[in-house]
Coordinates of C-alpha atoms in Angstrom, one line a residue:
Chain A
X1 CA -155.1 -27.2 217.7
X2 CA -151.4 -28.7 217.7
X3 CA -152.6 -32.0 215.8
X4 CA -154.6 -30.2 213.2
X5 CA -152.2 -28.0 212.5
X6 CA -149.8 -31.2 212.1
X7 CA -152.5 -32.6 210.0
X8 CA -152.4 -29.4 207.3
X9 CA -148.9 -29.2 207.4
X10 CA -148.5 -32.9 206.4
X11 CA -151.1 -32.5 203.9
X12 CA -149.5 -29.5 202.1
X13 CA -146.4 -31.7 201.7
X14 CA -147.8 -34.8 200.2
X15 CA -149.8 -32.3 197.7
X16 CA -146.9 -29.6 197.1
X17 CA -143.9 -31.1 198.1
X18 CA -143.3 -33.6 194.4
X19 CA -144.2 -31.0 192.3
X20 CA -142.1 -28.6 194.1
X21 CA -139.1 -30.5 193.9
X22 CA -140.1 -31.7 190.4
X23 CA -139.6 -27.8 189.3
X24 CA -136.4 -27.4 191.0
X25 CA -135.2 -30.4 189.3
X26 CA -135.7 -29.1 185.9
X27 CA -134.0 -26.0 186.7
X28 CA -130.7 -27.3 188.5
X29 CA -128.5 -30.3 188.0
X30 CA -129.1 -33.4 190.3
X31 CA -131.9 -34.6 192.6
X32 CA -130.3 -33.9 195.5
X33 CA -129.9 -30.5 195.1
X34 CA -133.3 -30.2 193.8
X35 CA -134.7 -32.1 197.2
X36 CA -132.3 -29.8 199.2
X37 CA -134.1 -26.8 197.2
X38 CA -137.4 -27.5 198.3
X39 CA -136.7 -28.9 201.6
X40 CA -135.4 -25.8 202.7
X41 CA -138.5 -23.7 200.9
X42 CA -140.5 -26.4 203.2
X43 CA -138.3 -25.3 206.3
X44 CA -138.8 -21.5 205.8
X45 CA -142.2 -21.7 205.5
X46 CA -143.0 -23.9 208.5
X47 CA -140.5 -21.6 210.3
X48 CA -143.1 -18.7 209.9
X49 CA -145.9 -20.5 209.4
X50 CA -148.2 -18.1 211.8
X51 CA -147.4 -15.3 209.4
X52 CA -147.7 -16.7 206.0
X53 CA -151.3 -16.2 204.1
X54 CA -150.6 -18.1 200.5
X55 CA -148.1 -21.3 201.2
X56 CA -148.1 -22.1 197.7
X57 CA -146.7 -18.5 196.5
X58 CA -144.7 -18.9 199.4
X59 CA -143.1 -21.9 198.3
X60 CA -142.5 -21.2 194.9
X61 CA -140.8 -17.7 195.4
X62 CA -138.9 -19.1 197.7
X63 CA -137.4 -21.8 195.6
X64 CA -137.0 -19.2 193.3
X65 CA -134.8 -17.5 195.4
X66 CA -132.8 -20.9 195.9
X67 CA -132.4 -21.5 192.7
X68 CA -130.8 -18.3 191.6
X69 CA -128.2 -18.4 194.2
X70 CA -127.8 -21.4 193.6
X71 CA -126.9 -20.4 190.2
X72 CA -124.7 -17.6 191.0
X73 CA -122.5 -20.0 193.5
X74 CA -122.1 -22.4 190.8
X75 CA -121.5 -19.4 188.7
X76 CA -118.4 -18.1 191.5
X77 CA -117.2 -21.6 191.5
X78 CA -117.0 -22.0 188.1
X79 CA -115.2 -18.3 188.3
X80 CA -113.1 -19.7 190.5
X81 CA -112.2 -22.9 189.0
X82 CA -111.4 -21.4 186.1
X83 CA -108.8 -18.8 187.4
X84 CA -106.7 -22.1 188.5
X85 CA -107.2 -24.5 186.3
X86 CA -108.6 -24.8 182.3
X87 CA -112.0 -24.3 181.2
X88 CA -112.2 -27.9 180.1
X89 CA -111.4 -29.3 183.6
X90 CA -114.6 -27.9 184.5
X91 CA -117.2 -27.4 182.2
X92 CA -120.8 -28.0 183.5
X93 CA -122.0 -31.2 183.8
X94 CA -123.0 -33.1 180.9
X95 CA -125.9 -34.4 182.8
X96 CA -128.2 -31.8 182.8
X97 CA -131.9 -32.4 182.6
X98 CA -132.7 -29.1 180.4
X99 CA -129.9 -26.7 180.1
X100 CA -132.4 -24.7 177.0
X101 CA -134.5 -23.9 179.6
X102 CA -131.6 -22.9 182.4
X103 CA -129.7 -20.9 180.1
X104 CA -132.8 -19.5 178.8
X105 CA -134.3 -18.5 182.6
X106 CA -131.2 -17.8 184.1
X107 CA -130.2 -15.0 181.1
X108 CA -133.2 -13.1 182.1
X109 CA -133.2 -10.5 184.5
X110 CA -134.7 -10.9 187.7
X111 CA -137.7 -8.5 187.5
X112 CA -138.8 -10.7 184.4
X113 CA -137.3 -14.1 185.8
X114 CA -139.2 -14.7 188.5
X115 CA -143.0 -13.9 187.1
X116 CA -142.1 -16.2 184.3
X117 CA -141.1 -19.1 186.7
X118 CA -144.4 -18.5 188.8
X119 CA -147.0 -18.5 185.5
X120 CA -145.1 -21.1 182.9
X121 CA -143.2 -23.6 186.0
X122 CA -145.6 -23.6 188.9
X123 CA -148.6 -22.9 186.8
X124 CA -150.4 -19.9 188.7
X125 CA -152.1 -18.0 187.0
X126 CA -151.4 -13.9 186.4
X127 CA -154.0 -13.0 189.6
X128 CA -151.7 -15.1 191.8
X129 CA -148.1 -14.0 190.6
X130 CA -149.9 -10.4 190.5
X131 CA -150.5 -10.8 194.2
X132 CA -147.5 -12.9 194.9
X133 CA -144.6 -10.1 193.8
X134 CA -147.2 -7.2 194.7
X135 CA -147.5 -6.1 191.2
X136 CA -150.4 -5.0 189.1
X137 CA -151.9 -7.9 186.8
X138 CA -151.2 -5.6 183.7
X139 CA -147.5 -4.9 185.3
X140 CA -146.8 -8.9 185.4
X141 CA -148.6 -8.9 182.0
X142 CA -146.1 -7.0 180.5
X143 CA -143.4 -8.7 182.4
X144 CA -144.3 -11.8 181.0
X145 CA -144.3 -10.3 177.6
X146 CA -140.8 -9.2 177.8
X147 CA -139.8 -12.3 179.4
X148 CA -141.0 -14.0 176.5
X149 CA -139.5 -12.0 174.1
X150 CA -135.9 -11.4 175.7
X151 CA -136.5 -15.5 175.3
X152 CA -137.0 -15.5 171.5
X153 CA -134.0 -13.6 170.7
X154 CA -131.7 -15.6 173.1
X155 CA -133.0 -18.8 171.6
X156 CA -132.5 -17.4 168.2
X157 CA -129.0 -16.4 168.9
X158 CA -128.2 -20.0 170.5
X159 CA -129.9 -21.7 167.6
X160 CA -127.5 -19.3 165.2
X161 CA -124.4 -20.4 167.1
X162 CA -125.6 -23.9 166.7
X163 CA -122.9 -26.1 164.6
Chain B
X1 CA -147.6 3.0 169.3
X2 CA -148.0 0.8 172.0
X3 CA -147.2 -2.8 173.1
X4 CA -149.8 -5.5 172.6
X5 CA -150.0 -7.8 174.9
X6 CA -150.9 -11.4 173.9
X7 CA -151.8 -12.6 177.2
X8 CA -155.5 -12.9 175.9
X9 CA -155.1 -14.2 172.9
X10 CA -152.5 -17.9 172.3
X11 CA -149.4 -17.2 173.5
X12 CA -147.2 -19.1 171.4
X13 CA -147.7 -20.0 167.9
X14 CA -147.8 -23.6 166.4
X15 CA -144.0 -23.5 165.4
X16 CA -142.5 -21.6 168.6
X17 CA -139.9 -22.8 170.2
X18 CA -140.6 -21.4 173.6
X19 CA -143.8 -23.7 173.8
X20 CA -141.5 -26.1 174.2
X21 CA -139.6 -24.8 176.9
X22 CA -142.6 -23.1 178.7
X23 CA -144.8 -25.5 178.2
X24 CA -144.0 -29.2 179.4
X25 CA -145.9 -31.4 177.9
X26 CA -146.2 -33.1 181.5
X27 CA -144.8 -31.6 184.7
X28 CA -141.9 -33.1 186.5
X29 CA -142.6 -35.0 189.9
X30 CA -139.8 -35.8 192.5
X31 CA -140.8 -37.3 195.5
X32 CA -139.8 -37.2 198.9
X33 CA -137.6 -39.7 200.5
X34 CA -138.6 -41.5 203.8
X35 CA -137.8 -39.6 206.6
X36 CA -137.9 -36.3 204.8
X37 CA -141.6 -34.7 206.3
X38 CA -140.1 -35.1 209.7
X39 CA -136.2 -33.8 208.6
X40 CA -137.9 -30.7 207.6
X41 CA -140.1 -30.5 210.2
X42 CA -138.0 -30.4 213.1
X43 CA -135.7 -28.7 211.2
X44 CA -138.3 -25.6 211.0
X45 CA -139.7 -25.9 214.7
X46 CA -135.3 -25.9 215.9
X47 CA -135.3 -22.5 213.2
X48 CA -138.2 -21.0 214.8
X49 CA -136.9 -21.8 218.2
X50 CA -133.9 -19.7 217.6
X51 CA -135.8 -17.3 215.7
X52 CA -137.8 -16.2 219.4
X53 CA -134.8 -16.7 221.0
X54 CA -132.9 -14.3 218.7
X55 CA -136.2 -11.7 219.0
X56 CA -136.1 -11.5 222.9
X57 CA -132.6 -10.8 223.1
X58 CA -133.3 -8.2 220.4
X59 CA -135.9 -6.5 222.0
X60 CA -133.4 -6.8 225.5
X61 CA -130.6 -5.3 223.8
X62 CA -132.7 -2.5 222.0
X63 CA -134.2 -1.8 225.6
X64 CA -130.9 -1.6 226.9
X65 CA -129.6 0.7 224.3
X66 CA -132.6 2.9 225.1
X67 CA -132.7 3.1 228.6
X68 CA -128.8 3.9 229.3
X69 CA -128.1 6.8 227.8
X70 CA -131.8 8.3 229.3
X71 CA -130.3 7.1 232.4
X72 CA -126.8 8.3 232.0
X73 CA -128.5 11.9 230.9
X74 CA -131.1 12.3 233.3
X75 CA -130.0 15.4 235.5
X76 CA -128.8 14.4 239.3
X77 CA -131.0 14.6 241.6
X78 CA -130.4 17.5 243.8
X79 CA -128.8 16.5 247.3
X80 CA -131.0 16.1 250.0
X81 CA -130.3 18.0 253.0
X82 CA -128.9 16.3 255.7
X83 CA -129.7 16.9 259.6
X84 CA -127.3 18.5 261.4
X85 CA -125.7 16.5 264.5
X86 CA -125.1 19.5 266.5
X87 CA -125.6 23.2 266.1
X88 CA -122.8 25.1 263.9
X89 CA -119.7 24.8 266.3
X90 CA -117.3 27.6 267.1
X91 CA -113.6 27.3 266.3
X92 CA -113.1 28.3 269.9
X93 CA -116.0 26.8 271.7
X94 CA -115.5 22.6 272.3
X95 CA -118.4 20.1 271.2
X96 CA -119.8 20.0 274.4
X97 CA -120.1 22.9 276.8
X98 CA -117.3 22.7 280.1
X99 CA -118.2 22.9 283.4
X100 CA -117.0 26.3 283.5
X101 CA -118.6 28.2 280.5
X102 CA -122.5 27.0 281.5
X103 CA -122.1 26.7 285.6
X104 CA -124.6 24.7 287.0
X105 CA -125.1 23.8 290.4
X106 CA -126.4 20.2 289.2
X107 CA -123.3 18.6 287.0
X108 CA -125.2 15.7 285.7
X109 CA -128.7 15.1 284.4
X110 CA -129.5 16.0 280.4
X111 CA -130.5 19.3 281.1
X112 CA -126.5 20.1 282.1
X113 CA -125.4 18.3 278.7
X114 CA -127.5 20.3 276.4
X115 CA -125.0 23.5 275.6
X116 CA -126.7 26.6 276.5
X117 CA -125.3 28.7 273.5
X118 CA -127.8 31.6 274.7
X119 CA -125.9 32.3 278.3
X120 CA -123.1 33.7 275.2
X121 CA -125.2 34.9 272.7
X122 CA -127.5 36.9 274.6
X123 CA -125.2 38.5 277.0
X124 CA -126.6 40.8 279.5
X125 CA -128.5 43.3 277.2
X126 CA -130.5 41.7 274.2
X127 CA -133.8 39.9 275.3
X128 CA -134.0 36.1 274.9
X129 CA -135.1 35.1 271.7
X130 CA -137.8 32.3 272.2
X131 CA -136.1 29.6 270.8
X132 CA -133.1 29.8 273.2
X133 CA -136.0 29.4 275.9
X134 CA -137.0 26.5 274.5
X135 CA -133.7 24.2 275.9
X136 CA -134.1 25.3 279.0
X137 CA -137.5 25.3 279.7
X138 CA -138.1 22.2 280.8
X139 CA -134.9 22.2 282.8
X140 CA -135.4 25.3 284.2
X141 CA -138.4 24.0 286.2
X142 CA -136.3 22.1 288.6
X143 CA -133.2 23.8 288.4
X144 CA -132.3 27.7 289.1
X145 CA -130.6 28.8 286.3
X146 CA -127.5 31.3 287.4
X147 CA -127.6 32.4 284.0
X148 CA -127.0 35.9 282.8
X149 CA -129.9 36.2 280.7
X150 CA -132.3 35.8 283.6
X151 CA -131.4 39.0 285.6
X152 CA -130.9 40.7 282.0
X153 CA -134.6 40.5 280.7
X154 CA -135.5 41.0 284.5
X155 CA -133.5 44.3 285.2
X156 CA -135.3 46.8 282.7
X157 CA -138.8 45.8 284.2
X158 CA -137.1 45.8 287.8
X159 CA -135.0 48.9 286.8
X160 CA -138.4 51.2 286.6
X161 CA -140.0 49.6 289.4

């Protein structure tokens, strides 16, 4: 019982555990965090594992979840910094892997953020996220739809601003 | 009017830029580092660990909570009557009877310890009720009883003979 449940848990993490981190990578600024992101998505779910029926969804919300606050304590810091020294001294990190897509995700409110990182990022499809934040299929549908467009007009107004 | 939704039909047109961003051309893999798989899984059993831990003493403290104030409420139970040692003394009359208030021609043996309360209750013209018989019945078997009560209940019966 013990080993096979080893055995499942080991496999999950050699199929879910790259991609996993792969997605956190995109959306926050070095591989360590992104590795710290997922290894603690890993950690929670393992922690309940008795009581969780869809790992996957599990993982991804989960991440989800990391990668916001994540956001908002880079977003306090940054606050924070600020107050006591110039804006210059600490602008984000040059380095980033895709800030289009950060700013773009993080601008959008939660309701629409997190169907959009479930159906574009980790690829399930609208049955899955449906099931996964306990909406209807149309509900995420139209979620997705107003994702989508909150992310046109953001992306216009960034491509305006443009020099 | 209402909103179409284009879930059925492409979502993103050939130009759009949010094909780009929505749609990686390949997704992005990061792999563990050695060591990792076991990190996190130890990591979860410790979290789980404290996870019961932090349940049972919970449920001990919620337990607690409940069961005080029922028990701090819960009426007194009424006291239970205790046996008296004796039978309800007199201010005047001492513990144990004297010599001189139940004369009897034996001093010791149990029967002369036990008080007689009935050679004063009684007196010389009420009958004897049957529970001050009941000290000295056995008693009176060996001893004769120079007791007041005796020619009392004796003397009405004797009176008419």
């Amino acid at each position: 019982m013990k080993r096979s449940r080893e055995k499942a848990a080991s496999e999950l993490f050699a199929a879910l555990y790259p991609r996993l981190a792969g997605w956190c990578r995109r959306l926050v600024d070095d591989d360590e965090t992104a590795h710290e992101i997922a290894s603690e998505a890993f950690t929670r779910l393992w922690a309940r594992w008795t009581s969780v029926a869809e790992p996957r969804g599990f993982l991804y919300v989960t991440a989800a979840n990391l990668v916001r606050d994540h956001w908002r304590k880079l977003e306090r810091e940054r606050r924070a910094m600020h107050r006591v020294t110039s804006e210059a001294a600490v602008r984000p990190h040059p380095e980033q892997a895709d800030p289009s897509v950060r700013l773009l995700v993080q601008s959008l409110p939660e309701r629409l953020r997190v169907p959009l990182l479930l159906h574009y990022y980790a690829d399930m499809p609208i049955r899955e996220v449906s099931v996964l934040t306990g909406r209807k299929e149309g509900t995420v549908k139209a979620d997705l739809h107003a994702a989508r467009e909150l992310l046109r007009v953001h992306l216009r107004r960034s491509l305006d601003h443009t020099p | 009017m209402t909103t179409r939704l284009d879930d059925d039909g492409p979502e993103f047109g050939p130009d759009d830029p949010l094909a780009v961003i929505l749609r990686p051309s390949s997704p992005d893999y990061l792999s563990a580092p050695p060591g990792h798989y076991e990190a996190i899984r130890r990591r979860s059993a410790r979290r789980r660990l404290l996870r019961a831990a932090a349940g049972a003493g919970l449920l001990c403290a919620t337990a607690a909570l409940i069961a005080l104030p029922v028990r701090l409420t819960a009426p007194e139970r009424p006291a239970s009557p205790t046996v008296p040692m004796a039978p309800p003394s007199r201010t005047t009359a001492p513990p144990h009877p004297s010599p001189s208030l139940s004369p009897s021609p034996y001093p010791s043996g149990p029967a002369s310890k036990a008080p007689t309360p009935t050679a004063q209750d009684t007196g010389g013209a009420t009958a004897p009720t049957p529970s001050s018989r009941l000290p000295s019945a056995a008693p009176s078997a060996v001893r004769p009883v120079p007791s007041a009560t005796r020619p009392a209940t004796d003397r009405p019966f004797g009176g008419r003979r």
